[in-house]
Short mmCIF file of C-alpha atoms in Angstrom, two decimals:
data_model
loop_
_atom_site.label_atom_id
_atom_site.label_comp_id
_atom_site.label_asym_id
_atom_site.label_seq_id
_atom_site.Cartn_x
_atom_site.Cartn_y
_atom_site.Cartn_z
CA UNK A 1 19.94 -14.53 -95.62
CA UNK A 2 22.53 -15.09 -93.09
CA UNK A 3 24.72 -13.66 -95.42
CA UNK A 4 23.45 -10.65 -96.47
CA UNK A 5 22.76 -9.93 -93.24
CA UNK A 6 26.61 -9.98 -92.49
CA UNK A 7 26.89 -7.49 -95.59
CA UNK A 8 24.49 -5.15 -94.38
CA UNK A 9 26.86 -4.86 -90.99
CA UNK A 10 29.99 -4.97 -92.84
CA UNK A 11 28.68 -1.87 -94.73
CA UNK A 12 27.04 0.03 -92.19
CA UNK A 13 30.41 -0.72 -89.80
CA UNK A 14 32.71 0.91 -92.55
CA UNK A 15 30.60 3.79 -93.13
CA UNK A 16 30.33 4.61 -89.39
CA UNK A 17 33.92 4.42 -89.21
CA UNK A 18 34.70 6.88 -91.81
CA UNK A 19 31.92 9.30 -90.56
CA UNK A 20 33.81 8.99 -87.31
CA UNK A 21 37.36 9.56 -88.64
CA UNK A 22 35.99 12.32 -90.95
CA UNK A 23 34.31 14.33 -87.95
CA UNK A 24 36.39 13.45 -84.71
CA UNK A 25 38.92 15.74 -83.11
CA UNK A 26 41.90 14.06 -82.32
CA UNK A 27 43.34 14.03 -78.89
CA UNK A 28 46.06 16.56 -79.69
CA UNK A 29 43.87 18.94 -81.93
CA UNK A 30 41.72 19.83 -79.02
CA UNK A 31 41.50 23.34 -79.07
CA UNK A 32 41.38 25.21 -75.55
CA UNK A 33 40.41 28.86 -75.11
CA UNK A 34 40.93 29.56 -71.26
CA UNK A 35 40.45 25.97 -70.71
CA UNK A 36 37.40 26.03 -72.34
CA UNK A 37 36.56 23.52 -75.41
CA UNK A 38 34.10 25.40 -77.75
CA UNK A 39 33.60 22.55 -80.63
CA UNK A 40 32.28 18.97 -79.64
CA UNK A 41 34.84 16.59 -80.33
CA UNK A 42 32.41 14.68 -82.18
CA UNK A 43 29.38 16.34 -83.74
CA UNK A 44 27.37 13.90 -82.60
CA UNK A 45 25.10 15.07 -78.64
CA UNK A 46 26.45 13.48 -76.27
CA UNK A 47 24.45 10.61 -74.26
CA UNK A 48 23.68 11.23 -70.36
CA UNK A 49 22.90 7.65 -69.95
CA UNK A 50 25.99 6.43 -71.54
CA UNK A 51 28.07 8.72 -69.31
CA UNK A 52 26.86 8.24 -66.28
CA UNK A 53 27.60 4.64 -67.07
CA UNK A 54 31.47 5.92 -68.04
CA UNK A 55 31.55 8.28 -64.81
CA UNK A 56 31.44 5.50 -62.56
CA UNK A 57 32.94 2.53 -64.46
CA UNK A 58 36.74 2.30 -62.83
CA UNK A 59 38.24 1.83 -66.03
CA UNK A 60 36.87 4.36 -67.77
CA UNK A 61 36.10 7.55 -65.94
CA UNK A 62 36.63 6.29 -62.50
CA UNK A 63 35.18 9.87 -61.67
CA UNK A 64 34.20 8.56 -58.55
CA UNK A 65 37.46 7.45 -57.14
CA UNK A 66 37.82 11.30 -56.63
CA UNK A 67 34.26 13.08 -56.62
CA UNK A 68 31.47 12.45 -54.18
CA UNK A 69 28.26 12.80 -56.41
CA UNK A 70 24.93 12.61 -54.66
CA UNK A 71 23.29 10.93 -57.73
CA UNK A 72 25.00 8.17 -57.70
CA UNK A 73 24.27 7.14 -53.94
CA UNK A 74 23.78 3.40 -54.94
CA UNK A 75 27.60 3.14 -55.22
CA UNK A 76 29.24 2.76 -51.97
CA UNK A 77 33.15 4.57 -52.07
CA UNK A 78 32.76 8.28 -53.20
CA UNK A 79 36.50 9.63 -53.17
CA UNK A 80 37.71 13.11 -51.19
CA UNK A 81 40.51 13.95 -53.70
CA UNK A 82 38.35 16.76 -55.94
CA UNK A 83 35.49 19.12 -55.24
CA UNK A 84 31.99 16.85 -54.95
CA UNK A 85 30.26 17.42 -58.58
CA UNK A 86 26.59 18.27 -56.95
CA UNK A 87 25.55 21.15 -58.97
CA UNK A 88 28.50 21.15 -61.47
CA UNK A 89 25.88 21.55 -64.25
CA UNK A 90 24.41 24.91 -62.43
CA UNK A 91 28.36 26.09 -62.24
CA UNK A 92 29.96 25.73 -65.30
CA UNK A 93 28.88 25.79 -69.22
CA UNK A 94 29.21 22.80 -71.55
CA UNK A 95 32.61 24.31 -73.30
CA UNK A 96 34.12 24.59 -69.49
CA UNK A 97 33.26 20.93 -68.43
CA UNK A 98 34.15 19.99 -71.74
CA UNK A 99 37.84 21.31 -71.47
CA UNK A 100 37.76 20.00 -67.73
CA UNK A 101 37.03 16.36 -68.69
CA UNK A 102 39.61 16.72 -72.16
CA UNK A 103 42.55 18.13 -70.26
CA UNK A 104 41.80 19.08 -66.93
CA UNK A 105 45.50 21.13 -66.16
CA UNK A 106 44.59 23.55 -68.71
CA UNK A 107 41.73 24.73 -66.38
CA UNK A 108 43.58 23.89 -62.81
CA UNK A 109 47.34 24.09 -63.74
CA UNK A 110 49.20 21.36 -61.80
CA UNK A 111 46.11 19.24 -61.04
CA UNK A 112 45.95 15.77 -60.00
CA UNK A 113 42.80 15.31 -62.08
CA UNK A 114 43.93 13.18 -64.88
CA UNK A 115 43.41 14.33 -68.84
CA UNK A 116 40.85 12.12 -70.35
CA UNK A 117 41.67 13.08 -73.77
CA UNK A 118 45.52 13.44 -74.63
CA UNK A 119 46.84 10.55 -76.51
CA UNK A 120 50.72 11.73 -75.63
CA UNK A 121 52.58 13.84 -73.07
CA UNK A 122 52.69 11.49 -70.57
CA UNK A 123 56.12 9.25 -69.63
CA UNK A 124 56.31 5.96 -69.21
CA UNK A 125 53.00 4.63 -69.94
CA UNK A 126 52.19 0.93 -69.79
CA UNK A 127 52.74 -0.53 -72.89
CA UNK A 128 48.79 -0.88 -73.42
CA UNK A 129 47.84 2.35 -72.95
CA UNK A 130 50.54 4.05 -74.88
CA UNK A 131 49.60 6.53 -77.69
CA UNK A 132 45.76 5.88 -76.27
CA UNK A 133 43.72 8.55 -74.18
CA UNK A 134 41.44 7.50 -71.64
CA UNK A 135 38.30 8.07 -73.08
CA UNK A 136 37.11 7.83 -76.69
CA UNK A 137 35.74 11.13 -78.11
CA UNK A 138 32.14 10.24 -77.59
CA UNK A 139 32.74 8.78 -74.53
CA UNK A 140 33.92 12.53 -73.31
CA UNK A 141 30.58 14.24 -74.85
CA UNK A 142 28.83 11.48 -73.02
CA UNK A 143 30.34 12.25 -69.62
CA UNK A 144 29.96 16.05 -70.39
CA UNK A 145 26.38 15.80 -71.29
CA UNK A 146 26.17 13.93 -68.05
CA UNK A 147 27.68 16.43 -65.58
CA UNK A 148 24.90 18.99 -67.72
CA UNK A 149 22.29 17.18 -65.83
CA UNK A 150 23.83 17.91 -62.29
CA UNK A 151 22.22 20.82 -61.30
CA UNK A 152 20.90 21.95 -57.57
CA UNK B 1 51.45 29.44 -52.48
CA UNK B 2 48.75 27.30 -53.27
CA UNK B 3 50.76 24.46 -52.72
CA UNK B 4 50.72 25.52 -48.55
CA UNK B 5 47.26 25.86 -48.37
CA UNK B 6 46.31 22.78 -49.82
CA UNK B 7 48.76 21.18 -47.31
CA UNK B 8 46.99 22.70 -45.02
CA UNK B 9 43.79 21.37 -45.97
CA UNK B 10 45.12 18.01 -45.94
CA UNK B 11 46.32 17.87 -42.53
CA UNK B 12 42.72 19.55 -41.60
CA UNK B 13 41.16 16.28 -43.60
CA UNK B 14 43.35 13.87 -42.35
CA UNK B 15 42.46 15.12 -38.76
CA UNK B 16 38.44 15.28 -39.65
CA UNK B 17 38.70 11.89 -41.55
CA UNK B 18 41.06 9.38 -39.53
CA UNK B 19 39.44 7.83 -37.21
CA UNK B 20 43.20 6.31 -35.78
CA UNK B 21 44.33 9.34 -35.82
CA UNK B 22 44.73 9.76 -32.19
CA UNK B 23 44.83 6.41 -30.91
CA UNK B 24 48.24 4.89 -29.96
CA UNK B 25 50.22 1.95 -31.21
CA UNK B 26 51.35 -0.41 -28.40
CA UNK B 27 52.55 -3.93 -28.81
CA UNK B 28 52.66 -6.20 -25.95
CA UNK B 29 53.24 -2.91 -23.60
CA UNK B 30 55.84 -1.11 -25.70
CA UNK B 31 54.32 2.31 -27.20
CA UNK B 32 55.41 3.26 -30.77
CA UNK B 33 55.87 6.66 -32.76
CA UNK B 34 53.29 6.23 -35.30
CA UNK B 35 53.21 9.82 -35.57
CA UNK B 36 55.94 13.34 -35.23
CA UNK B 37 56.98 16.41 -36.52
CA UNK B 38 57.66 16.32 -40.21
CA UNK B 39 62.08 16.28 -40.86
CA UNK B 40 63.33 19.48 -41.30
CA UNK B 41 63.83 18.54 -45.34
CA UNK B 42 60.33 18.54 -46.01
CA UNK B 43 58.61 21.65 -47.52
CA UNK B 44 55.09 20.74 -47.33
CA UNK B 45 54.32 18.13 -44.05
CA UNK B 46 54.60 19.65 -40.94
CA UNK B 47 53.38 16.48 -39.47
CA UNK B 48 54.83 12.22 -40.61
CA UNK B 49 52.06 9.82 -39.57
CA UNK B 50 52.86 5.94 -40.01
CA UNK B 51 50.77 4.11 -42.52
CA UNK B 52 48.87 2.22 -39.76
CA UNK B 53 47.09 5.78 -38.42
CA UNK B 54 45.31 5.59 -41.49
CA UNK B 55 43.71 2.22 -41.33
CA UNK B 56 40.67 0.95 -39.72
CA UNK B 57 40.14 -0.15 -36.65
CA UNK B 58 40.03 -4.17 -37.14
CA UNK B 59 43.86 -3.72 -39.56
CA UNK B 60 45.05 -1.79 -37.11
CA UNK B 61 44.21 -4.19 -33.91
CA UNK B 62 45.69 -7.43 -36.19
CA UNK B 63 48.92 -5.09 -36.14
CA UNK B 64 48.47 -4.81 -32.12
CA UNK B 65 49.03 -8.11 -30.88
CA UNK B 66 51.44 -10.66 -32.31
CA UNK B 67 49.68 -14.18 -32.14
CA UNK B 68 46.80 -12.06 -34.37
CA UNK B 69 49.78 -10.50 -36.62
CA UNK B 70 49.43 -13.14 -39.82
CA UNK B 71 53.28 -11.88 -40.38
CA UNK B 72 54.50 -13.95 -37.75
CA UNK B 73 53.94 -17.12 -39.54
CA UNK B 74 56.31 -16.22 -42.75
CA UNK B 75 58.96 -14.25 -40.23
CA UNK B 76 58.88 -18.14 -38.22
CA UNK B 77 59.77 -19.29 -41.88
CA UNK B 78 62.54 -17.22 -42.08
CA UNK B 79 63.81 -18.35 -38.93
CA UNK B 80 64.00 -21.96 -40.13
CA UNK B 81 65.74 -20.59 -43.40
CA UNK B 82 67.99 -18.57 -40.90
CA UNK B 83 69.75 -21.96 -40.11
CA UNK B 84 68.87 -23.55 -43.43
CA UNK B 85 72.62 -24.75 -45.28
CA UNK B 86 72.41 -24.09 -49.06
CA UNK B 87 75.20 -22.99 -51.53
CA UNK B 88 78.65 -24.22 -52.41
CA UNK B 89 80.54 -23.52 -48.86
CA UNK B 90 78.28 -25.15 -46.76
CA UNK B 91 77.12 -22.34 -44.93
CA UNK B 92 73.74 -21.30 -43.39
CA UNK B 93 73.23 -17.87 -41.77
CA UNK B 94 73.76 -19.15 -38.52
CA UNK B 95 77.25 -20.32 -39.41
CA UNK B 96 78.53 -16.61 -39.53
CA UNK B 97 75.67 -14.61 -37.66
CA UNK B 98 75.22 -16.25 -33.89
CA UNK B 99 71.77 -14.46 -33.46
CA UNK B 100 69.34 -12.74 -35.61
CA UNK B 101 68.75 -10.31 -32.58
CA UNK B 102 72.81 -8.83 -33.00
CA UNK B 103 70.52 -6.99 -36.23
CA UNK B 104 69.29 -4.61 -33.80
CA UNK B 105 69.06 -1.47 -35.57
CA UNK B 106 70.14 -2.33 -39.03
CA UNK B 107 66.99 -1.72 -40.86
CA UNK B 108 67.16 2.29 -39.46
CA UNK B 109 69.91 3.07 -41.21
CA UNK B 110 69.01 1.38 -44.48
CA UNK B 111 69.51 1.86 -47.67
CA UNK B 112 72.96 3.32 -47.46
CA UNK B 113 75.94 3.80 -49.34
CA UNK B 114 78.78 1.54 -49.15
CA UNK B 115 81.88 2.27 -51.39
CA UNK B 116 79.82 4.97 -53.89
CA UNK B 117 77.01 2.27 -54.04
CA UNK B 118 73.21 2.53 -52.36
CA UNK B 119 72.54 -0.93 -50.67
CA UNK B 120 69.48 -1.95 -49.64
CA UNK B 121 68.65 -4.57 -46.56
CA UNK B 122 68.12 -6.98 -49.61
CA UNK B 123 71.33 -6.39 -51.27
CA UNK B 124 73.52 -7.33 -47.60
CA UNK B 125 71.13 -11.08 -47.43
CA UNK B 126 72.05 -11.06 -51.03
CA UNK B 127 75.47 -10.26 -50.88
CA UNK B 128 75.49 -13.50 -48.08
CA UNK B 129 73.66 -15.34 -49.95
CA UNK B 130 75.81 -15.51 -53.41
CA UNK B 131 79.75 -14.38 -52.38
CA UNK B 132 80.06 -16.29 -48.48
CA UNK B 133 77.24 -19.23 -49.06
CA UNK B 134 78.52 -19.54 -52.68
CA UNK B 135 74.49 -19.77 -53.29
CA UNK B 136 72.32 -18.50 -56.40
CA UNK B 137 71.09 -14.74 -55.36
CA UNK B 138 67.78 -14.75 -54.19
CA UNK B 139 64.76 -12.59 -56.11
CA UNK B 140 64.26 -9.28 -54.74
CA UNK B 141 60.74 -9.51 -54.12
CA UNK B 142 60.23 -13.39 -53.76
CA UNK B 143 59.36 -15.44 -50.52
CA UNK B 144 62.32 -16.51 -49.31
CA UNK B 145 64.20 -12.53 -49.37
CA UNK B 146 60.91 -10.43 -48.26
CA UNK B 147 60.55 -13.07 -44.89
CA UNK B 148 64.41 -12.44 -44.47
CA UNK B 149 64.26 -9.14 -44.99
CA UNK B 150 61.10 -9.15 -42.66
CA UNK B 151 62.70 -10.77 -39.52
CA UNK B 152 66.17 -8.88 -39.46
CA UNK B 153 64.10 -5.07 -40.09
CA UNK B 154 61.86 -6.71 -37.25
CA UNK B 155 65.14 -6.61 -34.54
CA UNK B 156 64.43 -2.81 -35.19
CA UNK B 157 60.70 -3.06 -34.26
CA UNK B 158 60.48 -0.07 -31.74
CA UNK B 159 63.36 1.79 -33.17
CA UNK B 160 63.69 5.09 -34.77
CA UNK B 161 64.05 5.36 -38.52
CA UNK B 162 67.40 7.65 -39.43
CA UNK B 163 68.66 7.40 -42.54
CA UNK B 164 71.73 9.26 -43.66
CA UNK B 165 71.01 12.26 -46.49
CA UNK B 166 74.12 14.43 -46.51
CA UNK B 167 77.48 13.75 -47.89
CA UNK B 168 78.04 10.40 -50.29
CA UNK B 169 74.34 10.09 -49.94
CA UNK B 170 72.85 13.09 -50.67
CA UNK B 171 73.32 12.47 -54.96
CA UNK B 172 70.97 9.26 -54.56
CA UNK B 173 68.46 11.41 -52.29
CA UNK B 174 68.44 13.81 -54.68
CA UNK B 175 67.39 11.33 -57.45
CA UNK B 176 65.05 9.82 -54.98
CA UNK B 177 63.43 12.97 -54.37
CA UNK B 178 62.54 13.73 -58.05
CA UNK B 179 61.42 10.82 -58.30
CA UNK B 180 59.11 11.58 -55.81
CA UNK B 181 57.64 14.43 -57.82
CA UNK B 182 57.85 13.14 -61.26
CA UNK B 183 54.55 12.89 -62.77
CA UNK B 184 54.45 9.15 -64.77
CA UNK B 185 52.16 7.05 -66.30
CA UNK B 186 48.73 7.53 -68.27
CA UNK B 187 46.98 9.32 -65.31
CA UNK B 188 50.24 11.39 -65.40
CA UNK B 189 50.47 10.96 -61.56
CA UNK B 190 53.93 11.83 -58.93
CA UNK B 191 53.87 9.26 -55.91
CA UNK B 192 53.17 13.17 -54.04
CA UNK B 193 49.70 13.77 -56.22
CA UNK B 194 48.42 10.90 -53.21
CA UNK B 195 50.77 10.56 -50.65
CA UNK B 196 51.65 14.75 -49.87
CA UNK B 197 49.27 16.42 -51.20
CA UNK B 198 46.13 14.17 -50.30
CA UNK B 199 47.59 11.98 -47.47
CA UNK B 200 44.08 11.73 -45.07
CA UNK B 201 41.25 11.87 -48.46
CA UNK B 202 39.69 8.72 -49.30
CA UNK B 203 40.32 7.82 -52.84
CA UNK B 204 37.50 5.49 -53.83
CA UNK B 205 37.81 2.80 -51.15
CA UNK B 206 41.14 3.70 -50.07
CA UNK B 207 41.94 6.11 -47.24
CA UNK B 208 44.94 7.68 -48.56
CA UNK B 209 48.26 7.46 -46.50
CA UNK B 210 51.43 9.29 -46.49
CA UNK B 211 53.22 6.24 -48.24
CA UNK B 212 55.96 5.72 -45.29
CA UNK B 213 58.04 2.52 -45.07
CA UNK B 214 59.17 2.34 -41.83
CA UNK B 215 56.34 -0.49 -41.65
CA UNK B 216 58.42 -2.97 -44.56
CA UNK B 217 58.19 -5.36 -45.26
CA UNK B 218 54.49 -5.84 -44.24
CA UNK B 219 52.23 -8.17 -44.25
CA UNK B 220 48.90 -7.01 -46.83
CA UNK B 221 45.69 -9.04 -45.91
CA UNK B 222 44.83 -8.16 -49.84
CA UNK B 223 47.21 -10.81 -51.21
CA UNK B 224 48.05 -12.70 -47.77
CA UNK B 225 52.18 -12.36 -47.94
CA UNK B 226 54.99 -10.18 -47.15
CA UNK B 227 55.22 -7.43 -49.09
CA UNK B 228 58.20 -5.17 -49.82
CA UNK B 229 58.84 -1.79 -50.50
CA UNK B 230 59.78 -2.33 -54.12
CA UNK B 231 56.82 -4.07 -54.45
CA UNK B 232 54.47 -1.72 -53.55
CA UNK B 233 56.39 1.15 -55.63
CA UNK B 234 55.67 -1.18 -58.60
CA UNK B 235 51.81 -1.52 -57.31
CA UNK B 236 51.54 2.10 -56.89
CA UNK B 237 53.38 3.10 -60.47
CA UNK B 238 51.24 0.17 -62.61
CA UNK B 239 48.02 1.83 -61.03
CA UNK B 240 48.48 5.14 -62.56
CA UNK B 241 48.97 3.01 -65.77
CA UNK B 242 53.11 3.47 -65.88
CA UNK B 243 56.11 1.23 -66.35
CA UNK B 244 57.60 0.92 -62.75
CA UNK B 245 61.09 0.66 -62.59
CA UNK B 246 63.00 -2.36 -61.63
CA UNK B 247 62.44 -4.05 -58.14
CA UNK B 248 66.07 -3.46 -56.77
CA UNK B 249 66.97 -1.07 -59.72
CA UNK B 250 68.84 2.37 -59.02
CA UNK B 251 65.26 4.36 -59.12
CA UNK B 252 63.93 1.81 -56.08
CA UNK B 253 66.43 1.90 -54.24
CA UNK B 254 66.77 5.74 -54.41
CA UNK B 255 63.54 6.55 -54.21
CA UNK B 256 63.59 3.61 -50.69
CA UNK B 257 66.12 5.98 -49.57
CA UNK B 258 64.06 9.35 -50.13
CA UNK B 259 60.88 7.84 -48.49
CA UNK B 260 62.55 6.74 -45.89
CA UNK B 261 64.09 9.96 -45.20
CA UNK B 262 60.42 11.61 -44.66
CA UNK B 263 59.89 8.96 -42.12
CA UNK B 264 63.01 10.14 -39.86
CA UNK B 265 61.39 9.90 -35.99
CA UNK B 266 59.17 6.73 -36.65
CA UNK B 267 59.31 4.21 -35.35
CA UNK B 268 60.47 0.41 -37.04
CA UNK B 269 56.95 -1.46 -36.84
CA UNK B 270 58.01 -4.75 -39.19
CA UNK B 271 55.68 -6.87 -39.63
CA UNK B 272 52.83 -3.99 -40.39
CA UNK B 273 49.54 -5.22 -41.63
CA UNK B 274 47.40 -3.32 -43.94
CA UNK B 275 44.96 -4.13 -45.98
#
């Protein structure tokens, strides 16, 4: 029983995996248009829940270090470095946060807003997070699908 | 362009946000220059504020009065090392330096080059320590160099920080400088991204300063030491995710020498506290 229950896992694992490698968008296939990202990296929605979750967790997003974001009151430290994110969802369209959150510079040239989605480019990386982006694929839908729900 | 105005948004933040901005550093009745116009070199400061304007109220006041100043107890260690005998000649610091107050000054002028190399204030114990005491070098960064270090740039408390930049220094400024600006790292951050460009903004729990040294080595309540300038460069570069370069490496010690050169008109405060 025990057994076949580690099967069943095995299985479903491996076939999520190559659904995942079959429909992702690798870091450095994004395609911009004006900044913009059209396609979801993933072809799966994103999840608000899960990205709020990413948006404030300091080593993933760490959005907050740099954004003040009046729905997330309950964390004390909002950073001053970017524009607060209160009514992003009202401003821009899913393709436009998308390309924000993938590779911000392409939208703001010369911005201190880190890419969250470029696996190379950058010098001297730790040793740990070379070759890696910052976010998974999902994890970027999630966090875009997330900023859709700020609106004033 | 756009590069001026944000500059100019910064300084307009820093003003709004720091709530030392305006208040004055004085240690047992001496005033210090914790703030001044910006060196002619620099393009985008018009104003250099000292690391301490930027932190709160209780930091600051530990920095204010020396029995409160937690350095003091690691720059009294130095003093016993001061006439501490170790190495092959027999020799303690004391045998060739009479007083630790003849330093007066030293640390203003520091780094600079001596015959076509960049020396640091740790390089001179160093160079003490392993060719007159006949001693093993001490590590850069370790206990025994940053409380030297601490209680010779601390003869210079009060003292203006002038660095030389022109002639057989200007090629290690220069390398300093772009270092400055060179984006590194995962986050793909330059030590200006923070310190120039958004000196004044709080970035998550930190109230971003303009990254001056004329503090070092300082004492940081967040690990309870001394801490030096190559250490914090290393701090700063492994939190944007990148390889720093070598504590007493050619990149320190020109980059030491770049940073030091936007603090020209501060005053020496060693032992600092921050947080």
């Amino acid at each position: 029983m025990k057994l076949k229950g580690a099967i069943a896992f095995a299985t479903a694992t491996v076939a999520f995996t190559g659904f995942a490698a079959f429909a992702e968008t690798k870091p450095m296939d994004v395609s911009f248009e004006d900044g913009m990202v059209a396609v979801s990296l993933t072809g799966q929605a994103g999840d608000p829940v899960e990205g709020r979750k990413v948006f404030m967790n300091r080593k993933l997003g760490n959005c907050l270090a740099c954004h003040q974001n009046a729905d997330m009151m309950e964390q004390p430290f909002h950073g001053e470095v970017g524009p607060a994110l209160d009514g992003v969802g009202d401003r821009w369209e899913e393709a436009d946060l998308r390309g924000i959150v993938s590779n911000a510079k392409n939208m703001f040239p010369d911005s201190i807003m880190p890419a969250f989605y470029i696996d190379s480019g950058y010098e001297r990386p730790l040793e740990k997070f070379d070759g890696k982006s910052i976010l998974s694929a999902q994890q970027v839908e999630d966090v875009v699908a997330y900023l859709l729900t700020l609106k004033e | 362009m756009k590069r001026a105005l944000l500059t100019t948004a910064c300084i307009l933040a820093a003003t709004a946000a720091s709530a030392g901005e305006d208040s004055t550093l004085s240690i047992e009745g001496e005033d210090y220059i914790t703030q001044t116009a910006a060196p002619e070199h620099m393009e985008y400061v018009d104003t250099i504020y000292s690391g301490w304007t930027f932190r709160t109220d209780e930091t600051q006041a530990l920095q204010m009065d020396d029995f409160d100043n937690p350095a003091f107890v690691f720059l009294d260690q130095a003093i016993d090392q001061w006439d501490t005998v170790e190495g092959s000649e027999g020799k303690s610091c004391s045998s060739c330096h009479e007083d630790v107050a003849d330093f007066a000054g030293l640390k203003t002028s520091l780094p600079r080059v001596e015959n076509g190399e960049l020396v640091t204030l740790t390089n001179l114990v160093n160079e003490c320590v392993t060719e007159r005491m006949g001693s093993k070098e001490w590590k850069y960064s370790g206990a025994k160099m940053s409380g030297m270090t601490a209680l010779i740039a601390h003869q210079s408390r009060g003292m203006t920080m002038n660095v030389k930049i022109d002639g057989d220094a200007a090629p290690f400024w220069e390398q300093g400088k772009e270092l400055y600006y060179q984006r590194v790292g995962q986050l793909d951050m330059a030590c200006s991204n923070c310190h120039e460009d958004n000196y004044g903004n709080m970035i998550r729990a930190d109230h971003l300063s303009q990254g001056q040294i004329n503090g070092f080595p300082l004492y940081r309540l967040k690990n309870a030491k001394i801490n030096t300038t190559h250490g914090r460069f290393k701090g700063c570069m492994s939190n944007i995710r990148a390889v720093p370069f070598k504590e007493g490496g050619p990149e320190f010690k020109a980059l030491e020498l770049y940073i030091a050169s936007r603090g020209q008109g501060l005053s020496v405060e060693t032992p600092a506290v921050r947080n």
